Coordinates of C-alpha atoms in Angstrom, one line a residue:
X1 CA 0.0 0.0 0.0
X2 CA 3.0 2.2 1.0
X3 CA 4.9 2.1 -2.2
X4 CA 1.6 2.4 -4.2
X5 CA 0.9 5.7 -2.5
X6 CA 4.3 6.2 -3.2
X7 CA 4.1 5.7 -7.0
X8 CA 1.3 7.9 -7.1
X9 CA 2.3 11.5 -5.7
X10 CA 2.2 12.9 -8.7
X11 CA -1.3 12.1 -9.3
X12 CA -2.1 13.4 -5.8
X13 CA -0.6 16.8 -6.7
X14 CA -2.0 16.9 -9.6
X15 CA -5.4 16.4 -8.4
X16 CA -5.2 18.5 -5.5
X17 CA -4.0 21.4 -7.5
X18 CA -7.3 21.1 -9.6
X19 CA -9.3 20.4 -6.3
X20 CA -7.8 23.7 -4.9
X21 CA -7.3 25.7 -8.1
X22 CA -11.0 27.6 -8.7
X23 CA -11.0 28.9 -5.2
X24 CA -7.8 30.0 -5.1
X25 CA -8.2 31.5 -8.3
X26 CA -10.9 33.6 -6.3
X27 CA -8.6 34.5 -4.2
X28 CA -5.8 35.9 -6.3
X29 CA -8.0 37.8 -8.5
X30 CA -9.0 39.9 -5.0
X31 CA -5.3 40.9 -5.1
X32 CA -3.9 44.0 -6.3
X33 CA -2.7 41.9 -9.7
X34 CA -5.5 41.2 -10.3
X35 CA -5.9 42.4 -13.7
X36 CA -3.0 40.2 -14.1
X37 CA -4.7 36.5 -13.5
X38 CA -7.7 37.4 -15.3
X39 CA -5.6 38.3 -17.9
X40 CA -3.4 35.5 -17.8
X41 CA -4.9 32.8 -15.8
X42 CA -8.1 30.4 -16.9
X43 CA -10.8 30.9 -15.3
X44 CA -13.4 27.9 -13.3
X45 CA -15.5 27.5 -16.9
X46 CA -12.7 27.8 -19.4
X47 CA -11.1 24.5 -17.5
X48 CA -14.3 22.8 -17.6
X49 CA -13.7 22.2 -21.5
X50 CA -10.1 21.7 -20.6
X51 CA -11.3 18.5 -18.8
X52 CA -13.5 16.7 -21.8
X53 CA -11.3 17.8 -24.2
X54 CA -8.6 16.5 -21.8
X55 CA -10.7 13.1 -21.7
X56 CA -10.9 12.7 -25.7
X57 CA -7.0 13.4 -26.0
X58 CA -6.4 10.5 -23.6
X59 CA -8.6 8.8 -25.6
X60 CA -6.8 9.0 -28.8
X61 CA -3.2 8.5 -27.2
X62 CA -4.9 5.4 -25.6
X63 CA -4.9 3.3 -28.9
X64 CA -2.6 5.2 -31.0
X65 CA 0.2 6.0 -28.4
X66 CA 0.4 2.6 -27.0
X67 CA -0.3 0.6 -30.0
X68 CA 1.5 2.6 -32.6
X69 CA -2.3 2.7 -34.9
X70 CA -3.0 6.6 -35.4
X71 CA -6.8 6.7 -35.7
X72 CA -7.6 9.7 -37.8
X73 CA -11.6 9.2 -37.3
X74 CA -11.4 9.0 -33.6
X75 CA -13.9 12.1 -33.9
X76 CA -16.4 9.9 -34.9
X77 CA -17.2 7.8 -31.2
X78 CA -16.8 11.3 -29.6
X79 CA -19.4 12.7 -31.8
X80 CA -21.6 9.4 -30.9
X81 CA -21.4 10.0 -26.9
X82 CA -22.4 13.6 -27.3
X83 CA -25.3 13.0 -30.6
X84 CA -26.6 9.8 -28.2
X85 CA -26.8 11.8 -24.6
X86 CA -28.6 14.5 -26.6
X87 CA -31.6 12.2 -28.7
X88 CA -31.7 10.1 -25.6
X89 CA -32.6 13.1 -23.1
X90 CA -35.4 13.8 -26.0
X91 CA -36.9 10.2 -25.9
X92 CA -35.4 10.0 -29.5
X93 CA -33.5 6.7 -28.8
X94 CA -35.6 3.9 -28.6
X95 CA -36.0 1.5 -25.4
X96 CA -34.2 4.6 -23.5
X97 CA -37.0 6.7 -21.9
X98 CA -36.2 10.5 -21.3
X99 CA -36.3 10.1 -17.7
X100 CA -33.3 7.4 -17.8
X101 CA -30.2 8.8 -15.5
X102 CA -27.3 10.6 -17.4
X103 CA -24.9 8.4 -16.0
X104 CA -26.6 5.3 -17.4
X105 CA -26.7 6.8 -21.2
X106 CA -23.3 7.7 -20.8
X107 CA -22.9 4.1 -20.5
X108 CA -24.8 3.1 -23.0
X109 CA -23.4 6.1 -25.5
X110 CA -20.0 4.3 -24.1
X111 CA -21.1 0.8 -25.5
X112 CA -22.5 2.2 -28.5
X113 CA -18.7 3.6 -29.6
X114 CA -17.1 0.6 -28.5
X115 CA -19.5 -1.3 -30.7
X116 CA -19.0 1.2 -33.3
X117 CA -15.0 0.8 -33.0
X118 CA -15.5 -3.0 -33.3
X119 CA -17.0 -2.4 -36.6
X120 CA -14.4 0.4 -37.7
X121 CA -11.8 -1.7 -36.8
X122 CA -12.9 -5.2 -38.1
X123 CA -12.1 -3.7 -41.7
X124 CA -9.1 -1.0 -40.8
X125 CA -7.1 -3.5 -38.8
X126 CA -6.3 -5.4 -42.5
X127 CA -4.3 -2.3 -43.0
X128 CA -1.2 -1.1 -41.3
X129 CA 0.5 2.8 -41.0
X130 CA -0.6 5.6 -43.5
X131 CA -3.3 2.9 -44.7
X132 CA -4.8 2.7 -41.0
X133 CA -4.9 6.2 -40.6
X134 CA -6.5 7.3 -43.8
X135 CA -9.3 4.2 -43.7
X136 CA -10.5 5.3 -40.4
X137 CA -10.6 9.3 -41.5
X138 CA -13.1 8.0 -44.1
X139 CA -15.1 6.2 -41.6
X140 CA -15.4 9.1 -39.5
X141 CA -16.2 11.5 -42.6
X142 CA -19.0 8.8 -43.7
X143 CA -20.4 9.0 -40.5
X144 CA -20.5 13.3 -40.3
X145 CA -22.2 13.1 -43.3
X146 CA -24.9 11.0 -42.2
X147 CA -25.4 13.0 -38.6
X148 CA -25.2 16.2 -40.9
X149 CA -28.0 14.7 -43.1
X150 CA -30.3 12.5 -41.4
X151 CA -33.1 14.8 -40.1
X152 CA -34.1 12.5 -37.4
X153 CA -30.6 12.7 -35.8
X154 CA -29.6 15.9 -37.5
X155 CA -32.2 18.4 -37.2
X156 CA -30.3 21.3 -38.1
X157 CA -27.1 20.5 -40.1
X158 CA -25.5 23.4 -38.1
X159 CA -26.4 23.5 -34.7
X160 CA -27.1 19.9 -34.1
X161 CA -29.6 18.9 -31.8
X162 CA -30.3 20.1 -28.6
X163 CA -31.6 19.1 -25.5
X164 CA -35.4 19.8 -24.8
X165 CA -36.6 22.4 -22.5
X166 CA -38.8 19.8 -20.8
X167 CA -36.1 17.1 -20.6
X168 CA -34.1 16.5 -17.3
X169 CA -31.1 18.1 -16.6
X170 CA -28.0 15.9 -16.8
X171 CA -26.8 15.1 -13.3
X172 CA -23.6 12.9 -12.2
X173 CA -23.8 10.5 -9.3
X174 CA -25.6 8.0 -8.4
X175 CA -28.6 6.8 -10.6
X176 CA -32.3 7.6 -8.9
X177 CA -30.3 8.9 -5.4
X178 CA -30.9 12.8 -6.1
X179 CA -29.1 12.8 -2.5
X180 CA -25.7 11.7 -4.1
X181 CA -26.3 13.1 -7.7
X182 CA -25.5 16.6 -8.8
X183 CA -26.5 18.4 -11.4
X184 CA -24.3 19.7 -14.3
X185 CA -24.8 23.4 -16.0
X186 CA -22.9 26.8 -15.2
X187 CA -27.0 28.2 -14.9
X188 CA -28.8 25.2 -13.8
X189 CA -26.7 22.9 -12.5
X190 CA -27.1 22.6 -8.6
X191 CA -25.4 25.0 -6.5
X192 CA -24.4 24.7 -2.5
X193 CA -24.7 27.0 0.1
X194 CA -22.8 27.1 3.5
X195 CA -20.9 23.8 3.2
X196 CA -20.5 22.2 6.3
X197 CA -21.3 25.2 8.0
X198 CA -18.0 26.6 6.8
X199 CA -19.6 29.4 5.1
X200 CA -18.8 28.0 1.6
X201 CA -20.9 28.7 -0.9
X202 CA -20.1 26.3 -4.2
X203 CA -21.4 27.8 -7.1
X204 CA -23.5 25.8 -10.2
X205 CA -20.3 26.4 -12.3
X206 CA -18.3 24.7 -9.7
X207 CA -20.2 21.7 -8.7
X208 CA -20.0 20.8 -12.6
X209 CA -16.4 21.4 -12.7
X210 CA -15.8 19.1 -9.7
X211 CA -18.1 16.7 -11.2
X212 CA -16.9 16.6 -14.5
X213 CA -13.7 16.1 -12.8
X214 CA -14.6 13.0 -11.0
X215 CA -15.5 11.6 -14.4
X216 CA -12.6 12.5 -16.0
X217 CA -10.7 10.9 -13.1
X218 CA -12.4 7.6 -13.2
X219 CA -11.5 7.2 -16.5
X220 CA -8.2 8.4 -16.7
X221 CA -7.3 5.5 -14.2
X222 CA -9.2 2.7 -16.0
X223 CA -7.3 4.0 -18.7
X224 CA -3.7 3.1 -16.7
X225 CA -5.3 0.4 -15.3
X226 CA -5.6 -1.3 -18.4
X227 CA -2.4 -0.1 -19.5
X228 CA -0.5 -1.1 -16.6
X229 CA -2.3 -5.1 -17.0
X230 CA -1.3 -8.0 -19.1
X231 CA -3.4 -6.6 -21.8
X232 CA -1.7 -3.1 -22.1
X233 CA 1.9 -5.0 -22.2
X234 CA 0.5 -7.1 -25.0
X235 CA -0.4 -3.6 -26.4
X236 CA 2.9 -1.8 -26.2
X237 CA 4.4 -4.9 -27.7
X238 CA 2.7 -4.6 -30.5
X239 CA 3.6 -1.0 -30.8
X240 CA 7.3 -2.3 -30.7
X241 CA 7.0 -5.0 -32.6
X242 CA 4.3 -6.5 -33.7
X243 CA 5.5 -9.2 -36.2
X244 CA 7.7 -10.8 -32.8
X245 CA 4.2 -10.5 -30.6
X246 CA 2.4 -12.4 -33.5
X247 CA 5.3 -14.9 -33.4
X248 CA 5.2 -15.7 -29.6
X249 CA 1.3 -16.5 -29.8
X250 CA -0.5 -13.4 -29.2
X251 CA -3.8 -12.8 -31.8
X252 CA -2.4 -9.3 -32.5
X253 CA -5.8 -8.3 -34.6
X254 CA -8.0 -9.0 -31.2
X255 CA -5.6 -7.0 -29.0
X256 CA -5.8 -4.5 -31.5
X257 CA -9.9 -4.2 -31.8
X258 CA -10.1 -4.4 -28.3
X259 CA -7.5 -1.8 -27.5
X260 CA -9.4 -0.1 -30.3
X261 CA -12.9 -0.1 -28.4
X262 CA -11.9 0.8 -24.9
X263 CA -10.4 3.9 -26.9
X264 CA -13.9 4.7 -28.7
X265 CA -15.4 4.1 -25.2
X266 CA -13.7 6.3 -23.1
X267 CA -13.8 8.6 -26.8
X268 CA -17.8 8.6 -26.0
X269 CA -17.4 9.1 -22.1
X270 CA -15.6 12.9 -23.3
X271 CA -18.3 13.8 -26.1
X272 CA -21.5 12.7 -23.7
X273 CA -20.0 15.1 -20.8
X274 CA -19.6 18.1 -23.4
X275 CA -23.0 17.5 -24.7
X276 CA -24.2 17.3 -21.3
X277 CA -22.7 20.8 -20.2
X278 CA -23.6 22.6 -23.0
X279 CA -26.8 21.0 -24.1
X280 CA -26.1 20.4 -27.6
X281 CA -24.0 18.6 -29.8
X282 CA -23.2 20.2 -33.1
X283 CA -21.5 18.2 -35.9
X284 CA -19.0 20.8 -36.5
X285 CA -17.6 20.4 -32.7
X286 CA -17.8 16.6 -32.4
X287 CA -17.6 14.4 -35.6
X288 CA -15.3 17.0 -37.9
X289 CA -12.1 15.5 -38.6
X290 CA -10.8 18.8 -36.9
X291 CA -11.5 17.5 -33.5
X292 CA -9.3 14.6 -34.1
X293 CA -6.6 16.5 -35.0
X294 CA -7.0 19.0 -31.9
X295 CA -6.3 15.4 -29.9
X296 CA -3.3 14.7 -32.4
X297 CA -2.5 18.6 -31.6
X298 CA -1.9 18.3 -28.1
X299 CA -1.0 14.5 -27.7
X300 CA 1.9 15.4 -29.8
X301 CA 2.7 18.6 -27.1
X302 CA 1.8 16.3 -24.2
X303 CA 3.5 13.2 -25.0
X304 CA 2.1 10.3 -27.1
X305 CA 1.9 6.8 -25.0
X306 CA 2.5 8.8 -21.7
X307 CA -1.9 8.7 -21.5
X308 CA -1.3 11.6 -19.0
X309 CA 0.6 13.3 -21.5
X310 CA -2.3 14.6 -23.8
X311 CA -3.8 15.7 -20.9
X312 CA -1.2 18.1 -20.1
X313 CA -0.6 19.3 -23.5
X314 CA -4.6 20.1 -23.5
X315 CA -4.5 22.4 -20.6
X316 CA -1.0 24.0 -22.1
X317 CA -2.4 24.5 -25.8
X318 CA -6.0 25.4 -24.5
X319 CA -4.8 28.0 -21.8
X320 CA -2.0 29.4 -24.7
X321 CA -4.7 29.7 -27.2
X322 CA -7.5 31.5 -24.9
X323 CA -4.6 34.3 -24.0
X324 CA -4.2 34.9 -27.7
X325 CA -7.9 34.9 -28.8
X326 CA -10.1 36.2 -25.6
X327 CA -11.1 39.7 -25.9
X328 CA -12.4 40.0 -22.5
X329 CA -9.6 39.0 -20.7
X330 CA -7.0 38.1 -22.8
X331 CA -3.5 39.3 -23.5
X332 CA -4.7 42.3 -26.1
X333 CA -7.0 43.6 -24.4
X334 CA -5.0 43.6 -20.8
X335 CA -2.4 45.2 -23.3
X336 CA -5.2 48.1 -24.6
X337 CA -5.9 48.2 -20.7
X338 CA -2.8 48.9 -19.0
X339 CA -0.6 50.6 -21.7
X340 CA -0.8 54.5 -21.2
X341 CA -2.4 56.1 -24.2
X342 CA 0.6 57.8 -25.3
X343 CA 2.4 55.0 -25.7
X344 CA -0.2 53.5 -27.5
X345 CA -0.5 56.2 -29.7
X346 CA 3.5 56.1 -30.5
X347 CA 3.8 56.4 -34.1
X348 CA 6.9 54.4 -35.3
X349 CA 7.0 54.3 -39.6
X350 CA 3.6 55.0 -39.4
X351 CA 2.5 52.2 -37.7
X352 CA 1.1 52.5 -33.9
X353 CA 1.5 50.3 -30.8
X354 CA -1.9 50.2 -31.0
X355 CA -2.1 48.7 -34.4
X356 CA 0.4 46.1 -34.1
X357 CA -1.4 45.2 -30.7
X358 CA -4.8 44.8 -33.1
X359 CA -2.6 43.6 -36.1
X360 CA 0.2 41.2 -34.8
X361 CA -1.8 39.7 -31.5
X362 CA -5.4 40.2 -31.2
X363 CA -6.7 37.5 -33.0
X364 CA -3.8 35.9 -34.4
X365 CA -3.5 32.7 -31.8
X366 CA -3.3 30.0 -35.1
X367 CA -0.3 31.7 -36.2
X368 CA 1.4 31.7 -32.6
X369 CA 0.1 27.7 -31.8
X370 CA 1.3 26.5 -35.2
X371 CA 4.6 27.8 -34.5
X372 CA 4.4 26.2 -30.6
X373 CA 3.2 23.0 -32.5
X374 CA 6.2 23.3 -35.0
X375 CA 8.8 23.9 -32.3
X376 CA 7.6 21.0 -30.3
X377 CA 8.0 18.6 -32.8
X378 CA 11.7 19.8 -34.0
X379 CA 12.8 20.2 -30.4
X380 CA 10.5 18.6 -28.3
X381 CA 9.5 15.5 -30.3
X382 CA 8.9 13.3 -27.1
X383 CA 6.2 16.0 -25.5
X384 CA 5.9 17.7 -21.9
X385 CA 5.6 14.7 -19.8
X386 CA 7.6 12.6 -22.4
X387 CA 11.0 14.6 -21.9
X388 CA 10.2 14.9 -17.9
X389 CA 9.8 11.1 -18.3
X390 CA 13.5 11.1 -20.4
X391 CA 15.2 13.3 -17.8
X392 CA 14.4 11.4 -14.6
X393 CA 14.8 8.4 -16.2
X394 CA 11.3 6.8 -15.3
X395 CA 7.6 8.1 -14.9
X396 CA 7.1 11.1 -13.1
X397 CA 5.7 9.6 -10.3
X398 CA 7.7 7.0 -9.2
X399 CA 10.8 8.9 -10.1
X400 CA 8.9 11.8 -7.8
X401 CA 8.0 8.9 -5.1
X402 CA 11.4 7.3 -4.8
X403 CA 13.2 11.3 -4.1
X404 CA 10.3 11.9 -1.4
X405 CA 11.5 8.6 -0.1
X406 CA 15.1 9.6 -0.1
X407 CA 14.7 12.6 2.1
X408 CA 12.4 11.2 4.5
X409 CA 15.4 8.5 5.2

C-alpha cells in the first residue's frame, strides 16, 4: 500500500492542484494583480472544457500512443457519446425513456462507440500505417455526413440537436439517489450554500467542474489500469513489434480491436459530458475530422503513450490559445488596458503600438500555436511529460515517489 501511494504523488498533486485551483483562483483575483490573473490565468469554466477535451485526448493516445495505430476518425465515437446523450434526453432513442439517468446513457453512449470501433476496426485493422490512418478518417467523414444529413438525428445541419426544455437536466452520481447526484450546467446545475457550516458557498459552475472532474478521473485511471495489465503490455508490444508478438502467440488483430474499443469508449465518455454541459451537440464540434486532430494537436505537445501526456498538453495549448484569442480577458486587451495612451498612440513608420497590438496579436492565436506545434516537434519530439519522463529516467511519479522517499530516510 506504501509504495503504491508512493508511486502515485504525482497524481495526488495533480489532483489536488485542480481540487484547490478555482477557489484560489478567487482569491488571487481579489489581489492587487489582479488584472494580471484574469488576464493571464483560466478561469473555473474555461477548465471545464479543458477536462473533456482533456478526456478525448487520452482517448486518442490510448490506442494510438500505445499501439502505434494513429486513428484519424477518432472524432467519430466522440461525436456518438455527445449525438446519443442529446436524442436520448429527448426520448429519441428507442427503449431509452427520457427520464433514464445521465450516468446510465453515458454508459450506454460508451457501449454504443465501442461497438461502433468493433465495426471500424474489423475492416481497418487489415491495414497497417498511413493505410490505417486514412481508412478510419473515411469512416469518421461517412459517419458526419450521415449526422449532418439525417433529419431524425440531425435536425439542423448546423447546430445539431439540442436538449429539450422539458427534458431532465443531466446530473452525475448515483442513478435515482438525487441525495448523491449533482446536477451539471454553469445556470442550472445545482449549487451549495454554507458547506458544512463553513460558510462556503459552491457555485452551479463549480459543482459541474468538480463533477466533470470525478469523471474525468475515473476514466483516466481505468485507462492506466488497463495499460498497466497484461493486456496493455501485449499492447505496447505490439507497438514495438508487432510481427515478434504475432510470433510468440498473441492474436495481435484482437488485442488490437479491443485496445481499439476501450479507446472509442472512453472517446464517447468525453463527447456525452460536453453534450451534457452545454446541451447540444453540433456536428462541427464533435464528428469534424478537426477535432481529431485537436487530440493529435496536443498529444503530440503532451506526449504520445504517456496517456497523461495529452492531458497536459490540452491544458497547455487550450490555456496558450485563450490568452491569444479572448477579448475579454485576454492578452490584447489587458495590453489596450494597461498601456498608457501615449504610448499607445507612438507612431513608429507610421504604424502605432496600437495597431500592431490589433494587427500582430489580437486575434492571431493560429499563427502563434502553429509555430508552438512546429517547435515542439523539432525540439521537443517526445512531449511535456515525455521529456520529464527522459530526464528522470522513469515516470514522473515514481521517479517523484522514490526522491520523497530519499529525504524522509
Amino acid at each position: 500500500m506504501r509504495s503504491y501511494v508512493r508511486d502515485h504523488v504525482a497524481h495526488v498533486l495533480v489532483v489536488a492542484l485542480f481540487v484547490i485551483y478555482p477557489p484560489l483562483y478567487g482569491i488571487l483575483l481579489r489581489t492587487p494583480l489582479g488584472a494580471e490573473f484574469d488576464a493571464f490565468l483560466p478561469g473555473t469554466t474555461f477548465l471545464i472544457g479543458m477536462l473533456f477535451l482533456g478526456l478525448f485526448a487520452m482517448s486518442f493516445d490510448f490506442v494510438s500512443g500505445y499501439t502505434g495505430y494513429l486513428s484519424f476518425g477518432h472524432a467519430a465515437f466522440y461525436g456518438v457519446g455527445a449525438y446519443f446523450i442529446v436524442l436520448a434526453a429527448n426520448g429519441k432513442v428507442p427503449g431509452v425513456p427520457e427520464s433514464t439517468p445521465f450516468m446510465l446513457t453515458m454508459v450506454l453512449a460508451g457501449l454504443l462507440a465501442f461497438a461502433l470501433a468493433l465495426a471500424i476496426g474489423a475492416v481497418s485493422f487489415r491495414l497497417t500505417g498511413v493505410y490505417f490512418a486514412m481508412i478510419t478518417l473515411g469512416f469518421a467523414q461517412v459517419v458526419y455526413e450521415l449526422v449532418r444529413n439525417w433529419d431524425y438525428v440531425a435536425v439542423n445541419p448546423q447546430s445539431g440537436p439540442t436538449i429539450g426544455g422539458d427534458a431532465p437536466t443531466p446530473e452525475i452520481g448515483v442513478p435515482y439517489v438525487d441525495s448523491l447526484s449533482v446536477a451539471l450546467g454553469r445556470l442550472a446545475g445545482d449549487s451549495f450554500e454554507n458547506v458544512f457550516g463553513l460558510g462556503i458557498d459552491i457555485s452551479a459552475t463549480l459543482t459541474t467542474y468538480y463533477a466533470i472532474g470525478l469523471v474525468v478521473l475515473f476514466s483516466y485511471f481505468a485507462m492506466q489500469r488497463i495499460i498497466h495489465s497484461p493486456f496493455g503490455r501485449v499492447m505496447i508490444a505490439i507497438r514495438e513489434n508487432e510481427e515478434r508478438a504475432r510470433a510468440i502467440g498473441y492474436n495481435v488483430f484482437w488485442y488490437k480491436m479491443a485496445a481499439f474499443g476501450f479507446s472509442g469508449f472512453f472517446a464517447a465518455i468525453a463527447g456525452a459530458l460536453f453534450a451534457a454541459y452545454v446541451g447540444t451537440a453540433p456536428p462541427d464540434e464533435t464528428f469534424h475530422f478537426l477535432v481529431t486532430a485537436d487530440a493529435l494537436i496536443v498529444t503530440i505537445i503532451g506526449g504520445i503513450g504517456t496517456l497523461a501526456g495529452p492531458f497536459f498538453g490540452t491544458v497547455s495549448y487550450e490555456w496558450l490559445e485563450d490568452i491569444l484569442s479572448s477579448e475579454q480577458g485576454g492578452l490584447a486587451p489587458y495590453l489596450r488596458a494597461t498601456l498608457p495612451d501615449g504610448v499607445l498612440t507612438t507612431d513608429i513608420a507610421g504604424v502605432t503600438v496600437a495597431d500592431v497590438i490589433n494587427t500582430a496579436v489580437a486575434g492571431r492565436a493560429p499563427l502563434y500555436l502553429g509555430i508552438v506545434f512546429v517547435l515542439f516537434v523539432l525540439f521537443v519530439p517526445n512531449g511535456l511529460l515525455g521529456s520529464v519522463r527522459d530526464r528522470l529516467g522513469d515516470t514522473a511519479g515514481t521517479a517523484l515517489g522514490d526522491r520523497l522517499q530519499r529525504y524522509r530516510r
